[in-house]
Coordinates of C-alpha atoms and ligand atoms in Angstrom, one line a residue:
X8 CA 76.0 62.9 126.4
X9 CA 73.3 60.8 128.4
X10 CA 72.0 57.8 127.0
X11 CA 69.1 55.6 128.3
X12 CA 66.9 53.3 127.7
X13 CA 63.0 53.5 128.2
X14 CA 61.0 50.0 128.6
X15 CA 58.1 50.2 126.7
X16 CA 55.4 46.7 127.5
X17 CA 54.3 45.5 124.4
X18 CA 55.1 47.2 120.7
X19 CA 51.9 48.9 120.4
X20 CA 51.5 50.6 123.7
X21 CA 54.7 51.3 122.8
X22 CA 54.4 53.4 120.1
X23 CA 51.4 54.8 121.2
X24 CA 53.5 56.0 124.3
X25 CA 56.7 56.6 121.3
X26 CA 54.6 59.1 119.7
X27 CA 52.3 60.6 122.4
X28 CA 55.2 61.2 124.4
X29 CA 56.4 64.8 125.4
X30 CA 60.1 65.3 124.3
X31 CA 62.1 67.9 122.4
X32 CA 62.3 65.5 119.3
X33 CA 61.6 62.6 117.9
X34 CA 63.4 60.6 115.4
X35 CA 61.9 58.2 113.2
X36 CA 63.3 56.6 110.2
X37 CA 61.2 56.0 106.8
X38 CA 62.2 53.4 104.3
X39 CA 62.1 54.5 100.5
X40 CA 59.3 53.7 98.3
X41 CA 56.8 51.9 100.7
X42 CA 54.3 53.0 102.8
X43 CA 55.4 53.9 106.6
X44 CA 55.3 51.1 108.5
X45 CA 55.9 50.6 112.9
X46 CA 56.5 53.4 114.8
X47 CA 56.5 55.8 111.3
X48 CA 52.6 54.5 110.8
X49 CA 51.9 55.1 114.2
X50 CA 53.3 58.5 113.6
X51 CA 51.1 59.1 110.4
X52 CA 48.3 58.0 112.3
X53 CA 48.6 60.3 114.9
X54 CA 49.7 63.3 112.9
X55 CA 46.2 62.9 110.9
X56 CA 48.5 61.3 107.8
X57 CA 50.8 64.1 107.9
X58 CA 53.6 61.4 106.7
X59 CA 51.7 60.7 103.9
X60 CA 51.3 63.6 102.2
X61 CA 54.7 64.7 102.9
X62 CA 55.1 61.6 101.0
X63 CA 52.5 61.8 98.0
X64 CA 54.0 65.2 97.4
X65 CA 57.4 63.8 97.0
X66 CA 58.3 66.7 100.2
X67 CA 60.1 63.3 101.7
X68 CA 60.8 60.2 100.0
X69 CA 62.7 58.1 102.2
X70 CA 65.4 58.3 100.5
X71 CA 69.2 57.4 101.6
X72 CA 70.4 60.3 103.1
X73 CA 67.6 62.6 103.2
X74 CA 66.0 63.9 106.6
X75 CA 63.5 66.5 107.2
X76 CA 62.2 68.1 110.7
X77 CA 59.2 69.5 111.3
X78 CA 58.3 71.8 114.3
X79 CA 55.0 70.8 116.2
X80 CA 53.8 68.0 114.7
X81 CA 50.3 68.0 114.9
X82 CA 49.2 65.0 117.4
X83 CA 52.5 64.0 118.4
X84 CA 53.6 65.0 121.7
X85 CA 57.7 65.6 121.0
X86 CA 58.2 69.5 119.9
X87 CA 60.4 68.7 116.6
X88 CA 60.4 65.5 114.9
X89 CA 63.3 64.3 112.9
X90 CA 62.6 62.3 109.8
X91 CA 65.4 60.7 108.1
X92 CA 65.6 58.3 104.8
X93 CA 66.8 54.8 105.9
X94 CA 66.5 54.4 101.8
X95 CA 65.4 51.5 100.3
X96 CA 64.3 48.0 103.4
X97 CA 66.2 45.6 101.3
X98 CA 69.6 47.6 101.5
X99 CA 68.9 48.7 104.9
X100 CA 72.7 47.2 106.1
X101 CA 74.9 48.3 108.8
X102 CA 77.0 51.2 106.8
X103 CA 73.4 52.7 105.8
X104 CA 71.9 52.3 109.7
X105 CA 74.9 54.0 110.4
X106 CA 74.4 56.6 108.0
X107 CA 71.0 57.3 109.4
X108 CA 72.2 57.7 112.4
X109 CA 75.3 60.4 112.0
X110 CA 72.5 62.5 109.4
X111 CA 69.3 62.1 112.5
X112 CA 72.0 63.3 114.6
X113 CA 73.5 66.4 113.0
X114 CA 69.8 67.5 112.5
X115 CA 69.6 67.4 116.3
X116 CA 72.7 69.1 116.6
X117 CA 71.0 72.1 114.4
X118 CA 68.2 72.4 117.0
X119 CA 67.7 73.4 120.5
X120 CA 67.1 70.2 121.5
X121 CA 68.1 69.0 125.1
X122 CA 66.8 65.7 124.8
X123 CA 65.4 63.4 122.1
X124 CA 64.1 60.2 121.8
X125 CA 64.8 57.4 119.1
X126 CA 63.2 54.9 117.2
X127 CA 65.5 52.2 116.7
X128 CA 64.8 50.6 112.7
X129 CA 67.2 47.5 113.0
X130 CA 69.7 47.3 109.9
X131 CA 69.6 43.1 108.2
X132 CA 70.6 40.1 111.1
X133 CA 71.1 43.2 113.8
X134 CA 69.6 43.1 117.2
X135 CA 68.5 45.8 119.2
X136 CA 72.0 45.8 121.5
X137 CA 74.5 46.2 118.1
X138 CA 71.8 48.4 117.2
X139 CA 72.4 50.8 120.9
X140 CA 76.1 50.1 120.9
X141 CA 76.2 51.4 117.8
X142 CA 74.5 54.9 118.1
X143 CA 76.4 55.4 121.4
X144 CA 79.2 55.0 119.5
X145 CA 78.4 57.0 116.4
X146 CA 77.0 59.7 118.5
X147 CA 79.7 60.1 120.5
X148 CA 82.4 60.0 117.6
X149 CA 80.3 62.8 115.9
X150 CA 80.0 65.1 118.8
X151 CA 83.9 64.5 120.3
X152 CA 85.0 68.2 120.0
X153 CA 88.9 68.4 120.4
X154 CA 89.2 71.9 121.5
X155 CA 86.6 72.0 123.9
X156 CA 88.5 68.7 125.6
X157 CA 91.4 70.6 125.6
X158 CA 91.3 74.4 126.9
X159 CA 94.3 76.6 126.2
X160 CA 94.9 75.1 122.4
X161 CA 93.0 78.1 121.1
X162 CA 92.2 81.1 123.3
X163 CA 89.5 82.6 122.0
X164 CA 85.9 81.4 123.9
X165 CA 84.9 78.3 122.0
X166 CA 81.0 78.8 120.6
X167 CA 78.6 77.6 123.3
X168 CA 78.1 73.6 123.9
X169 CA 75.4 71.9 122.0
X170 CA 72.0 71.7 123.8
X171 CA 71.6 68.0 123.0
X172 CA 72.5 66.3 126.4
X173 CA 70.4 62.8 126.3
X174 CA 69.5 60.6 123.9
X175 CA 66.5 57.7 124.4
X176 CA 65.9 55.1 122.9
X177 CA 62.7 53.1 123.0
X178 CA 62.6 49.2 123.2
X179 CA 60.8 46.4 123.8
X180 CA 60.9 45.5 128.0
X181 CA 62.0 42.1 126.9
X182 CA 65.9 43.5 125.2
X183 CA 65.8 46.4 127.7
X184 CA 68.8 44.6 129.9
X185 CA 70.5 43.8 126.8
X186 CA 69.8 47.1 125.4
X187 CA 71.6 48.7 128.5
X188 CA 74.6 46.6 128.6
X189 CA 75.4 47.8 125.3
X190 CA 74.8 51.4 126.2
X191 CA 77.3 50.8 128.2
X192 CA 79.6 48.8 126.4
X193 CA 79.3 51.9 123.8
X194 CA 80.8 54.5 126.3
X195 CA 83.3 52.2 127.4
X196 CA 84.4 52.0 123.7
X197 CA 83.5 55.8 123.2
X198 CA 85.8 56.8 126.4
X199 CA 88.6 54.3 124.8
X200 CA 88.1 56.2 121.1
X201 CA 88.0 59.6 123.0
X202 CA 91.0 58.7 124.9
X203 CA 93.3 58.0 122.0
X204 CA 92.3 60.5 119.7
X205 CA 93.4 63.5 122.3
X206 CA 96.3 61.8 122.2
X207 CA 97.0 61.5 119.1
X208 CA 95.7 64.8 118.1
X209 CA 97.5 66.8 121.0
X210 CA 100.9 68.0 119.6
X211 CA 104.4 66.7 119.5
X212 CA 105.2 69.2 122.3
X213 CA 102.6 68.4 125.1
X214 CA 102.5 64.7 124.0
X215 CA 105.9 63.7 124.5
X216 CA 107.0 60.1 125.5
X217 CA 106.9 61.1 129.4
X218 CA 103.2 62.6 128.9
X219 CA 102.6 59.7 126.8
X220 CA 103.7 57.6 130.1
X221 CA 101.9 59.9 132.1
X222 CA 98.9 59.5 130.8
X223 CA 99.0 55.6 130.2
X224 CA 99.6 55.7 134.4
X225 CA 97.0 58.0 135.1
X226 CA 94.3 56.1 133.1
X227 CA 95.7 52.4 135.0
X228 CA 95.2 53.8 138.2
X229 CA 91.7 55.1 137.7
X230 CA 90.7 51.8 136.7
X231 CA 92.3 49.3 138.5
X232 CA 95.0 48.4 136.1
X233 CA 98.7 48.0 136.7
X234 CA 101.5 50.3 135.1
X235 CA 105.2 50.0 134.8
X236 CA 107.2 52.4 132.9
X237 CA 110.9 51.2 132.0
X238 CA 113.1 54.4 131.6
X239 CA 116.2 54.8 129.4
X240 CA 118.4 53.1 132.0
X241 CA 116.0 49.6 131.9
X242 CA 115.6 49.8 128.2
X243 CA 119.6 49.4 128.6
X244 CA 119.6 46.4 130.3
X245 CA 117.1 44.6 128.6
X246 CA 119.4 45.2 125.6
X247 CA 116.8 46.7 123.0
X248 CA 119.4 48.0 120.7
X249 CA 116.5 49.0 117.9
X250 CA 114.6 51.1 120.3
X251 CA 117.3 52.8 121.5
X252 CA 118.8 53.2 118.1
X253 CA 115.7 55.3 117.0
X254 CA 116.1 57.5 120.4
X255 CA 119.4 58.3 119.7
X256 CA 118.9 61.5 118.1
X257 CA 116.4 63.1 120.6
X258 CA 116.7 64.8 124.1
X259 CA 113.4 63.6 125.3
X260 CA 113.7 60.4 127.2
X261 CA 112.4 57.3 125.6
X262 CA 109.5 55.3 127.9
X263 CA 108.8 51.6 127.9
X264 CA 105.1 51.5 129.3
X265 CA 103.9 48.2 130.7
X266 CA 100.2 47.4 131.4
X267 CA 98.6 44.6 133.2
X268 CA 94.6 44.2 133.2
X269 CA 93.5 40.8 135.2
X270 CA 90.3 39.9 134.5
X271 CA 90.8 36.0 134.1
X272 CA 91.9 33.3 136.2
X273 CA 96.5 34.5 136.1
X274 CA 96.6 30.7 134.4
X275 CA 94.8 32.0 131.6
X276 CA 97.6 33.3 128.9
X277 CA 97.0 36.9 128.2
X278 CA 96.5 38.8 125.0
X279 CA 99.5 41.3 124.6
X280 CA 99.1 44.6 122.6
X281 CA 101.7 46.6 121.2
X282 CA 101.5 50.0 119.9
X283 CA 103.7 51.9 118.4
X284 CA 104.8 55.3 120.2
X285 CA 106.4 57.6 118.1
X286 CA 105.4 61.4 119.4
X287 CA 107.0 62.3 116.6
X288 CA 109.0 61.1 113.2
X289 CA 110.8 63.2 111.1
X290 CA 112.5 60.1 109.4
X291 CA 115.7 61.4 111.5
X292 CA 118.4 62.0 109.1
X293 CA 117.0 59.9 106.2
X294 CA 114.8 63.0 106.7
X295 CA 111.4 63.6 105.5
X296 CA 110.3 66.4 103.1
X297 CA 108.7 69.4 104.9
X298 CA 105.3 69.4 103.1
X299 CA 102.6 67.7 105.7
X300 CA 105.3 66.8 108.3
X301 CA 103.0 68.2 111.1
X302 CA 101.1 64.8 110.8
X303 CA 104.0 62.7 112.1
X304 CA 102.9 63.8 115.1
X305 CA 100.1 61.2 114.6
X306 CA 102.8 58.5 114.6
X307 CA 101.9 57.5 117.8
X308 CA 98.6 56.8 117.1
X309 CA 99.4 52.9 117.6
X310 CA 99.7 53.9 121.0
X311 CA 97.1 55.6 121.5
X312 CA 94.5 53.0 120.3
X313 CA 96.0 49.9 122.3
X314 CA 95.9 52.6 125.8
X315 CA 92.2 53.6 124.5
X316 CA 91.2 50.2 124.0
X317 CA 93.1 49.1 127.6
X318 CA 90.8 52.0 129.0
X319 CA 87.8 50.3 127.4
X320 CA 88.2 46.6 128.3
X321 CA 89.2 47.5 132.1
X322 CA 85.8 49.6 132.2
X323 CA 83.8 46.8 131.1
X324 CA 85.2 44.8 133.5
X325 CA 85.8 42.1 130.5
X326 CA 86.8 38.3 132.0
X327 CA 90.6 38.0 130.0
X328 CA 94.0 38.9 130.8
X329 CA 95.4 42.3 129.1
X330 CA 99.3 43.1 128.7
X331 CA 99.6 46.3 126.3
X332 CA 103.3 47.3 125.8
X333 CA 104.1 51.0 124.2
X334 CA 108.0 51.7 123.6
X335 CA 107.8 55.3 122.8
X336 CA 110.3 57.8 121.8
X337 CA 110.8 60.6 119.1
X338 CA 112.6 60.4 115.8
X339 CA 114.8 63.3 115.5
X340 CA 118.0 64.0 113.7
X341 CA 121.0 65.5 115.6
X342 CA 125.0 65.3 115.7
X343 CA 124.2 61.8 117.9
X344 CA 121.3 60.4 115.9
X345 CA 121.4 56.7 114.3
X346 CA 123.0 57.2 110.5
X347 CA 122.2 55.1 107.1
X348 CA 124.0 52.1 107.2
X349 CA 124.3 51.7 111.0
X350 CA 124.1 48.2 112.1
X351 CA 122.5 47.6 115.8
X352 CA 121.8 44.5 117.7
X353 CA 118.1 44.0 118.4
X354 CA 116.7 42.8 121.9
X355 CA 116.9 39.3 120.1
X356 CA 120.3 39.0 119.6
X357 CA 119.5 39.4 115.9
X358 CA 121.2 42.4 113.9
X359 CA 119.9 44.7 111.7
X360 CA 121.0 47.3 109.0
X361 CA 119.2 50.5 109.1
X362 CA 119.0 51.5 105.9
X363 CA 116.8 54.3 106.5
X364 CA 116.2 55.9 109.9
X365 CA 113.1 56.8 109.0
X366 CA 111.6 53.1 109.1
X367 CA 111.6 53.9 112.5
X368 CA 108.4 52.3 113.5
X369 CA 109.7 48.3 112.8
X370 CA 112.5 49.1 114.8
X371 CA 110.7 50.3 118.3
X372 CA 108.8 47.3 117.6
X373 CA 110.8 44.7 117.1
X374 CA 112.3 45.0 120.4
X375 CA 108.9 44.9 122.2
X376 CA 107.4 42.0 120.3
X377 CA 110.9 40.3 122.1
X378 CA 109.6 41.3 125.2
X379 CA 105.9 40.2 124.7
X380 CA 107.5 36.6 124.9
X381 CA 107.7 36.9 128.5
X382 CA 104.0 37.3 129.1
X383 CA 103.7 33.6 127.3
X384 CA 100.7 34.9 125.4
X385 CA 97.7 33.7 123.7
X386 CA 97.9 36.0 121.1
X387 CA 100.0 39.1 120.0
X388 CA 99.2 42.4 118.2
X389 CA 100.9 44.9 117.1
X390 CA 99.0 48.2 115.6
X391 CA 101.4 50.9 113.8
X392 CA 101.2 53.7 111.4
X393 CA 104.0 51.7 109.9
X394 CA 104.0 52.6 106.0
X395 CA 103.3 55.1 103.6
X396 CA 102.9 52.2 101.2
X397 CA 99.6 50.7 103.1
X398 CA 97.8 54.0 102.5
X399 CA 99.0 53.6 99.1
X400 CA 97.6 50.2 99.1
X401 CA 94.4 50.7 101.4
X402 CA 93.5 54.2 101.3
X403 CA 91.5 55.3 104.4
X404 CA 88.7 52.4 104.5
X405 CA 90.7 49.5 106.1
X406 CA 93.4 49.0 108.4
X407 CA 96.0 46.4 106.9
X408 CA 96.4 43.3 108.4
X409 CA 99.0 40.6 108.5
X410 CA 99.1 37.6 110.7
X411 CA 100.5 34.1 111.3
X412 CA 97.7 32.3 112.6
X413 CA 94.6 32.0 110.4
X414 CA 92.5 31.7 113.1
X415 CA 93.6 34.9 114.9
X416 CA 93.7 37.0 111.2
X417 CA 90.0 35.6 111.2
X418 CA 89.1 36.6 114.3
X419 CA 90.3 40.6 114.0
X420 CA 88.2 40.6 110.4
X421 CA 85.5 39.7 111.8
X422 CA 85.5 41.6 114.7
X423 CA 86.1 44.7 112.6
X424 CA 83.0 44.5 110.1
X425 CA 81.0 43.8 113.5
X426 CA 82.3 47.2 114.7
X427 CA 82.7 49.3 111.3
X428 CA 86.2 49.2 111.7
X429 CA 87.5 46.8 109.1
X430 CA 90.9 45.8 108.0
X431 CA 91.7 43.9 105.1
X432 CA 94.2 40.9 105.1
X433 CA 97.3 41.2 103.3
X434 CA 100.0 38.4 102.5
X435 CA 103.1 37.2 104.5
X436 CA 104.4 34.9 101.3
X437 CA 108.1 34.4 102.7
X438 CA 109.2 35.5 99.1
X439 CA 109.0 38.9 100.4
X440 CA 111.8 38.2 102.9
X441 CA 114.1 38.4 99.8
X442 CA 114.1 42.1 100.1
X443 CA 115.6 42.6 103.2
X444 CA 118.5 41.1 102.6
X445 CA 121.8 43.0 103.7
X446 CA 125.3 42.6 103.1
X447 CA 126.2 43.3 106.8
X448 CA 123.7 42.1 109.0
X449 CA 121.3 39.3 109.5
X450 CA 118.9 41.8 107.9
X451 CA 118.1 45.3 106.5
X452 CA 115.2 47.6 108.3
X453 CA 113.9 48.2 104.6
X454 CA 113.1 45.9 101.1
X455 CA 112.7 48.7 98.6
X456 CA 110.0 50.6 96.8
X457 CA 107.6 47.0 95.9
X458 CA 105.0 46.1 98.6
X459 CA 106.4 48.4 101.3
X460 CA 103.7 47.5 103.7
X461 CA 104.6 44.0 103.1
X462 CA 107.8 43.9 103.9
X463 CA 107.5 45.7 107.1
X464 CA 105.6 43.5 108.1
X465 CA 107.7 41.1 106.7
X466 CA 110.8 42.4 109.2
X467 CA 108.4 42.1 112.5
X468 CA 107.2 38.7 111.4
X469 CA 110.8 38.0 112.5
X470 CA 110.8 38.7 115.7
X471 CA 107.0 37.3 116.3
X472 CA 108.0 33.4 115.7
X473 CA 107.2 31.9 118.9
X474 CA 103.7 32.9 119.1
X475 CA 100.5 33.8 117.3
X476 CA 100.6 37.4 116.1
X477 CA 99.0 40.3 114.1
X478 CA 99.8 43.4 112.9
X479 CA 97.7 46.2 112.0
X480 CA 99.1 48.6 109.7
X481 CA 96.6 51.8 110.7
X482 CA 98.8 54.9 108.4
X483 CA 95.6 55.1 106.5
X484 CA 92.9 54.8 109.0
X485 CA 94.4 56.7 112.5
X486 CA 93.8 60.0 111.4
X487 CA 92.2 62.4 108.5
X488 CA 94.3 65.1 106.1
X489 CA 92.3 67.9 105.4
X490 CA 89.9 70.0 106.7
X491 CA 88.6 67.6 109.2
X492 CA 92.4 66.6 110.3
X493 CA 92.7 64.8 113.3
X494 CA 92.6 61.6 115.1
X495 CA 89.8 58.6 114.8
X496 CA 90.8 56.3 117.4
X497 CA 90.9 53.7 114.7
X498 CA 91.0 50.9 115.6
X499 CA 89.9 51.1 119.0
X500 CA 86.5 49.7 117.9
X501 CA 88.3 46.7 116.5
X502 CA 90.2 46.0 119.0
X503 CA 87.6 46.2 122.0
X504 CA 85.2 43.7 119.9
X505 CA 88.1 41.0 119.3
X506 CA 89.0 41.0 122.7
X507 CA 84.9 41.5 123.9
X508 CA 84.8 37.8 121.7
X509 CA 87.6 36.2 123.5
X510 CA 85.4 36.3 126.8
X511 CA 82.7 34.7 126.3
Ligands
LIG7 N1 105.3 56.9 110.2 C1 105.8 56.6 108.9 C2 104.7 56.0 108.0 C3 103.6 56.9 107.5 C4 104.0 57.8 106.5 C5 102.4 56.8 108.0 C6 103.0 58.6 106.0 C7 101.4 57.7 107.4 C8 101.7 58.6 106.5 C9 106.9 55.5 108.9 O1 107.8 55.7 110.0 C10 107.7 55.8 107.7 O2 108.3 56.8 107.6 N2 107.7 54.8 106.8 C11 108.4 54.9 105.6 C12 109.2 53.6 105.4 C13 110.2 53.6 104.3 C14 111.3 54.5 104.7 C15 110.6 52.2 104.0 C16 107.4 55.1 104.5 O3 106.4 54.6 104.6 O4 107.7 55.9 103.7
LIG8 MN1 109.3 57.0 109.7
LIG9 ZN1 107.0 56.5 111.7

């Protein structure tokens, strides 16, 4: 998909040229309950107060999630137009722009429409750029087609493409430059989102850690970034003895994927991602039940989305220093896998009992949240589909987050309402560290039944001392069950807006 800008001089030439225009379609938005106003008027005006009536005979109403297209609008020079219900001005906020924008697109998506123009109505305190970055974004997420990305997943000839191949939008000459930055800011995010939800949705057999690797190196040499992938043999010397606990069990090698972005001054301490990798967890031999076990091959997802949002920031070119470290492997069962009650020693010298192999995730982590103290960093984030228990506790609307910094925990909220991809912050109270007390090591890998998200996080907290750090506990938000099952690239969005604050 195409997306551009057109200039217009001032608003009323503007919409004169808006609506005279020849295009395949044209979408406007139409507020509930008042008469149409801007580019909507214009429209009315032109149409010989076709708007109107549709209005006065309740046909269209504005109304939140309503649309309507009509084929040759009388005195308007686009071939279909698209009217959708923005619902009532005073509510018009960012979840009902966007909304407007996923309905004005599907109705495209129903026509033959190669290209379309679109009238931007700006949702409360938003400028025209959120405004573009935002539709890109939308648009794109909408229209991200799995199967078609991937040939050979399902042999029969997919239905033809959708006709819709560019999308205007009209603005003022005076944000047009600001307007296209955040075009393309919106594909650079939309690559990054597209990016991680192939891998995650591409299954435990062709994602494997060495594809996962693959991949990670492919997408740093296209843009510039560096890559180092530590093999069993270097996870060895570096002593991560929770890693390669959780490999135990598996014949696939485990991979230890190091990325370096420099877009600052080398003095400038980086910010260090961490995802978590698992291609696949079937809770080795603290096993999981059969029912749904397909989607642990989404446990990689935190992987995915710190790689996606590595591809974003290096295409925008942003001015900080990137490190994003993925330890990847699968958790499998086997005559050699890690059993209940094992005690390992961690990268930190600390020891663990792992009370359950299948709280997997913590220990992979733990271990590369030791090495992130190398890169002496400005700021460390983890992002895991750590815990059942946060789904439990979140559903699917928001990521939970934990942090030691307030400042940083701060930060990542904001930057997810500014990018519709919120987390919500959850407590570290160091009561919580009560439950993972073991009789045979420093610690135990789980704390029970109460506040399982907690506690997890709880366990990493302990190897994330000597810096700032996050985590973002994504099991509710990396994927969807169900009919639409598969991979959002949550939160890529997120992340690309935190780190897009940190340079300016
Ligand atoms: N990958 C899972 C977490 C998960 C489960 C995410 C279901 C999304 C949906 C993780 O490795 C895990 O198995 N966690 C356990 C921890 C427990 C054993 C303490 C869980 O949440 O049940
Ligand atoms: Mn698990
Ligand atoms: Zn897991």
């Amino acid at each position: 998909m195409e997306f551009s800008i057109k200039a217009v001089e001032a608003v009323r030439a503007g919409q004169t040229e808006l609506i005279r225009g020849k295009t395949d379609a044209l979408v406007l938005g139409l507020f509930e309950g008042v008469s149409p106003s801007g580019a909507a008027k214009a429209a009315d005006q032109a149409s010989g107060g076709l708007i109107g009536r549709l209005i006065k005979a309740s046909d269209f109403t504005g109304k939140r999630g309503s649309q309507l297209l009509l084929s040759e609008p009388p005195g308007i020079g686009a071939a279909r137009l698209v009217l959708v219900g923005l619902g009532k001005e005073e509510d018009f906020k960012e979840k009902a722009f966007v909304e407007a924008v996923r309905i004005g697109a599907r109705v495209l998506a129903g026509t033959k429409a190669r290209q379309a123009v679109w009238n931007l109505d700006l949702p409360h305190g938003r400028g025209v750029d959120w405004a573009a970055q935002t539709v890109v974004q939308t648009v794109r997420d909408l229209t991200y087609d799995f199967i078609a990305r991937n040939p050979g997943l399902k042999t029969k000839t997919p239905p033809s493409a959708p006709a819709l191949r560019k999308l205007t939008f009209a603005v003022n000459a005076k944000s047009a430059a600001a307007a296209r930055a955040a075009i393309a800011r919106g594909a650079a995010v939309a690559d990054g989102v597209d990016f991680a939800r192939d891998l995650g949705n591409l299954p435990a057999n062709i994602c494997t850690p060495t594809y996962l690797a693959e991949q990670a190196r492919a997408m740093a040499r296209r843009l510039g970034v560096k890559a180092e992938v530590l093999g069993r043999k270097q996870i060895e010397v570096l002593k991560m003895g929770a890693f390669l606990s959780v490999t135990a069990g598996t014949v696939q090698p485990p991979q230890f994927i190091v990325l370096r972005y420099q877009g600052a001054a080398a003095t400038q301490a980086p910010v260090v991602l961490v995802g978590k990798g698992i291609t696949f967890d079937t809770g080795g031999i603290s096993l999981k039940p059969g029912k749904g076990m397909d989607e642990m091959k989404f446990d990689m997802c935190g992987a995915a989305s710190v790689l996606g949002t590595m591809a974003a920031v290096a295409t925008m070119k942003l001015k900080i220093n990137l490190v994003v470290l993925v330890p990847t492997c699968e958790n499998m069962p086997s005559g050699v896998a890690t059993k209940p009650g094992d005690v390992v020693v961690t990268m930190s010298g600390q020891t663990v009992e792992i009370l359950n192999t299948d709280a997997e995730g913590r220990l992979i982590l733990c271990d590369a949240l030791t090495y992130a103290e190398r890169f002496k960093p400005a700021a460390v984030i983890d992002v895991a589909t750590l815990t059942g228990s946060c789904v439990i506790a979140l559903g699917h609307v928001n990521s939970g987050l934990y942090a030691n910094q307030e400042e940083l925990a701060d930060d990542l909220l904001a930057a997810g309402r500014d990018a519709l991809d919120t987390a919500w912050r959850m407590p570290l109270d160091e009561e919580y560290q009560e439950q993972l007390k073991s009789n045979f090591a420093d610690m135990a890998n789980i704390g029970g039944r109460p506040a399982g998200s907690v506690t997890a996080a709880c366990y990493l907290s302990r190897f994330a001392g000597k810096y700032n750090w996050a985590h973002l506990d994504i099991a509710g938000t990396a994927w969807k069950s169900g009919a639409a099952k598969g991979a959002t690239g949550r939160p890529v969005p997120l992340l690309t807006r935190y780190l897009s604050m940190l340079a300016k």
